[in-house]
Amino acid sequence: GAVVSQHPSWVICKSGTSVKIECRSLDFQATTMFWYRQFPKQSLMLMATSNEGSKATYEQGVEKDKFLINHASLTLSTLTVTSAHPEDSSFYICSASLGAEGEAFFGQGTRLTVV
Amino acid sequence: AQSVTQPDIHITVSEGASLELRCNYSYGATPYLFWYVQSPGQGLQLLLKYFSGDTLVQGIKGFEAEFKRSQSSFNLRKPSVHWSDAAEYFCAVGDPGTASKLTFGTGTRLQVTL
């Protein structure tokens, strides 16, 4: 089956610094990737849709200048949390698909803790 | 916009008992429907999906789900629960015309007693 890998699995950073999370499709080319955020004991909320070679589409209420998404190749999308603050601490999960009609495959998630 | 409702936040069942997790969706057409399971601190594992065809869908780990258009439901069932099934279960629906951009329900936490 299709494999999506996220790195790192967990990260602790100081308030005010930036953190980059990678999402890779290991055995297929993903034209579209999605980034979700999950607060403790809550559901997953879509943050943005990332299409290879174009700007990401952010969901309402998501600060695009704070959560920078880059999808420079068909196998890699990155999410950079800029000037992180404790309220950005969360579980971030990416998914990747072959296109709009294809189902999504999820990464294992990244636990971000901002101290 | 589409939405997904999982009425049960927390369910406790005894090992060996049957299980049904409820999921209702709001969607104009026939949706793409999914059930995922998440263990603590882990990513999502797809249990099963419905795109079209037979309304009773078989998944992994002995799970099945039935799509009922008249009730806008996609309930997950398992005839005999194992202790290892304890986890968080999410129902999800794809955006119109897509199976990959998902809206998730709030989740149901399953606890299994021995």
Coordinates of C-alpha atoms in Angstrom, one line a residue:
Chain A
G1 CA 0.0 0.0 0.0
A2 CA 0.9 3.6 -0.3
V3 CA 3.1 4.9 2.5
V4 CA 3.3 8.5 3.8
S5 CA 6.1 9.4 6.2
Q6 CA 6.2 12.4 8.4
H7 CA 9.3 13.7 10.1
P8 CA 9.9 14.4 12.9
S9 CA 7.5 12.3 14.9
W10 CA 7.9 14.7 17.8
V11 CA 9.6 18.0 18.3
I12 CA 10.1 20.4 21.2
C13 CA 11.0 24.0 20.4
K14 CA 11.3 27.3 22.2
S15 CA 8.7 30.0 21.9
G16 CA 9.5 32.3 19.0
T17 CA 11.4 29.8 17.0
S18 CA 10.3 28.1 13.8
V19 CA 9.8 24.5 13.2
K20 CA 9.6 22.6 9.9
I21 CA 7.6 19.3 9.5
E22 CA 8.1 17.2 6.4
C23 CA 5.6 14.9 4.8
R24 CA 6.8 12.5 2.2
S25 CA 5.0 10.0 -0.1
L26 CA 7.4 7.2 -0.3
D27 CA 6.1 5.0 -3.0
F28 CA 3.8 7.2 -5.1
Q29 CA 3.7 10.7 -6.5
A30 CA 1.3 12.9 -4.6
T31 CA -0.2 15.7 -6.6
T32 CA -2.1 16.8 -3.5
M33 CA -1.3 16.8 0.2
F34 CA -3.3 17.9 3.1
W35 CA -2.3 19.2 6.5
Y36 CA -4.5 18.6 9.6
R37 CA -4.2 19.8 13.1
Q38 CA -5.5 17.8 16.1
F39 CA -5.8 19.2 19.6
P40 CA -5.8 16.8 22.5
K41 CA -8.9 14.7 22.6
Q42 CA -10.3 16.5 19.7
S43 CA -10.9 15.7 16.0
L44 CA -8.7 16.5 13.1
M45 CA -9.2 19.9 11.5
L46 CA -8.1 20.6 8.0
M47 CA -5.6 23.4 7.9
A48 CA -4.7 23.6 4.2
T49 CA -4.5 21.8 0.9
S50 CA -1.2 21.7 -0.8
N51 CA -0.9 21.2 -4.6
E52 CA 2.5 20.5 -6.1
G53 CA 3.9 23.6 -7.8
S54 CA 1.3 26.0 -6.6
K55 CA 0.3 27.9 -3.5
A56 CA -1.4 26.2 -0.8
T57 CA -5.1 26.8 -0.1
Y58 CA -5.8 27.6 3.5
E59 CA -9.0 26.9 5.4
Q60 CA -10.8 29.8 7.0
G61 CA -9.2 30.9 10.2
V62 CA -5.7 29.4 9.5
E63 CA -3.0 32.0 9.4
K64 CA -1.0 31.4 6.2
D65 CA 1.8 33.6 7.3
K66 CA 2.2 31.5 10.4
F67 CA 1.8 28.1 8.9
L68 CA 3.9 28.1 5.7
I69 CA 3.3 25.3 3.4
N70 CA 5.6 24.3 0.5
H71 CA 4.9 21.5 -2.0
A72 CA 8.0 21.7 -4.2
S73 CA 7.9 18.2 -5.5
L74 CA 5.5 15.4 -6.1
T75 CA 6.8 13.5 -3.0
L76 CA 7.4 16.2 -0.5
S77 CA 5.4 18.8 1.3
T78 CA 6.6 20.8 4.3
L79 CA 4.8 22.7 7.0
T80 CA 6.7 25.4 8.8
V81 CA 5.3 26.8 12.0
T82 CA 6.9 30.3 12.2
S83 CA 7.4 32.1 15.5
A84 CA 5.9 29.3 17.4
H85 CA 4.0 29.9 20.6
P86 CA 2.7 27.5 23.2
E87 CA -0.8 27.7 21.7
D88 CA 0.6 26.1 18.6
S89 CA 1.4 23.0 20.5
S90 CA -0.6 20.3 18.8
F91 CA -0.5 17.1 16.8
Y92 CA 0.0 17.8 13.1
I93 CA -0.9 15.1 10.5
C94 CA -0.4 15.2 6.8
S95 CA -2.1 13.1 4.1
A96 CA -1.3 12.6 0.5
S97 CA -3.3 11.5 -2.5
L98 CA -2.8 10.9 -6.2
G99 CA -5.3 13.6 -7.0
A100 CA -8.8 14.7 -6.1
E101 CA -10.4 11.4 -6.9
G102 CA -7.8 9.3 -5.1
E103 CA -8.1 8.4 -1.5
A104 CA -5.7 10.0 1.0
F105 CA -3.0 8.2 2.9
F106 CA -2.0 9.5 6.3
G107 CA 1.4 10.1 7.9
Q108 CA 2.0 9.0 11.4
G109 CA 1.8 12.6 12.7
T110 CA 4.1 15.0 14.4
R111 CA 3.7 16.1 18.1
L112 CA 4.8 19.7 18.4
T113 CA 5.4 21.1 21.9
V114 CA 6.3 24.8 22.2
V115 CA 7.9 25.7 25.5
Chain B
A1 CA -20.9 22.3 3.7
Q2 CA -20.7 18.7 4.6
S3 CA -20.6 17.6 8.2
V4 CA -20.1 14.5 10.2
T5 CA -21.7 13.7 13.6
Q6 CA -20.5 11.0 15.9
P7 CA -23.1 11.1 18.7
D8 CA -21.1 8.9 21.2
I9 CA -18.0 10.5 22.7
H10 CA -17.1 7.5 24.8
I11 CA -18.2 3.9 24.6
T12 CA -17.2 1.1 26.9
V13 CA -17.8 -2.5 26.0
S14 CA -16.7 -5.8 27.4
E15 CA -14.3 -8.0 25.5
G16 CA -16.2 -10.4 23.3
A17 CA -19.2 -8.2 23.1
S18 CA -20.5 -6.7 19.9
L19 CA -19.9 -3.1 19.0
E20 CA -21.6 -0.4 17.0
L21 CA -20.3 3.1 16.5
R22 CA -22.6 5.6 15.1
C23 CA -21.9 8.1 12.3
N24 CA -24.3 10.5 10.6
Y25 CA -23.3 12.8 7.8
S26 CA -24.8 15.8 6.1
Y27 CA -24.2 15.7 2.4
G28 CA -26.1 16.5 -0.8
A29 CA -25.1 13.6 -2.9
T30 CA -23.6 10.1 -2.4
P31 CA -20.5 10.8 -0.3
Y32 CA -17.2 9.1 0.0
L33 CA -17.3 7.7 3.6
F34 CA -14.4 6.5 5.7
W35 CA -13.7 5.0 9.1
Y36 CA -10.3 5.5 10.7
V37 CA -8.8 4.3 14.0
Q38 CA -6.2 6.1 16.0
S39 CA -4.2 4.7 18.9
P40 CA -2.9 7.2 21.4
G41 CA -0.2 9.4 19.9
Q42 CA -0.4 7.7 16.6
G43 CA -1.5 8.5 13.1
L44 CA -4.6 7.3 11.4
Q45 CA -5.3 3.8 10.1
L46 CA -8.0 3.3 7.5
L47 CA -10.5 0.6 8.6
L48 CA -12.8 0.7 5.6
K49 CA -14.3 3.0 3.0
Y50 CA -17.4 3.4 1.0
F51 CA -17.4 4.9 -2.5
S52 CA -20.3 3.2 -4.2
G53 CA -21.9 -0.2 -4.8
D54 CA -22.6 -2.7 -2.1
T55 CA -23.8 -0.8 1.0
L56 CA -22.2 -3.2 3.4
V57 CA -18.5 -2.7 3.5
Q58 CA -16.0 -5.1 5.0
G59 CA -12.8 -3.7 6.4
I60 CA -9.7 -4.8 8.3
K61 CA -9.6 -6.3 11.8
G62 CA -13.1 -7.7 11.4
F63 CA -14.9 -4.4 11.1
E64 CA -17.7 -3.7 8.8
A65 CA -19.9 -0.7 8.1
E66 CA -23.3 -0.2 6.4
F67 CA -24.2 2.8 4.3
K68 CA -27.8 3.8 4.8
R69 CA -28.8 6.6 2.5
S70 CA -32.2 7.0 4.0
Q71 CA -30.7 7.6 7.4
S72 CA -27.6 9.4 6.3
S73 CA -25.7 7.0 8.4
F74 CA -22.5 4.9 8.1
N75 CA -22.3 3.0 11.3
L76 CA -19.3 0.8 12.2
R77 CA -19.8 -2.6 13.6
K78 CA -17.8 -5.5 14.9
P79 CA -19.4 -8.7 16.2
S80 CA -16.8 -9.5 18.9
V81 CA -14.5 -6.8 20.3
H82 CA -10.9 -7.5 21.4
W83 CA -9.0 -5.6 24.0
S84 CA -6.7 -4.4 21.3
D85 CA -9.6 -2.5 19.7
A86 CA -9.5 0.1 22.4
A87 CA -8.7 3.4 20.6
E88 CA -10.3 6.5 19.1
Y89 CA -12.5 6.0 16.0
F90 CA -13.2 8.7 13.5
C91 CA -15.8 8.8 10.8
A92 CA -15.0 11.0 7.8
V93 CA -16.6 12.2 4.6
G94 CA -14.9 13.4 1.5
D95 CA -15.5 16.8 0.1
P96 CA -17.8 16.9 -2.9
G97 CA -16.1 15.1 -5.8
T98 CA -13.1 14.1 -3.8
A99 CA -12.1 11.2 -1.7
S100 CA -9.0 12.8 -0.3
K101 CA -10.0 16.1 1.3
L102 CA -11.8 14.9 4.4
T103 CA -14.1 16.3 7.1
F104 CA -13.9 14.3 10.3
G105 CA -16.3 13.6 13.0
T106 CA -15.5 14.4 16.6
G107 CA -14.5 10.8 17.3
T108 CA -15.6 8.1 19.6
R109 CA -13.3 6.7 22.2
L110 CA -13.7 3.0 22.7
Q111 CA -12.7 1.4 26.0
V112 CA -12.7 -2.4 26.3
T113 CA -13.1 -4.0 29.7
L114 CA -11.7 -7.5 30.3

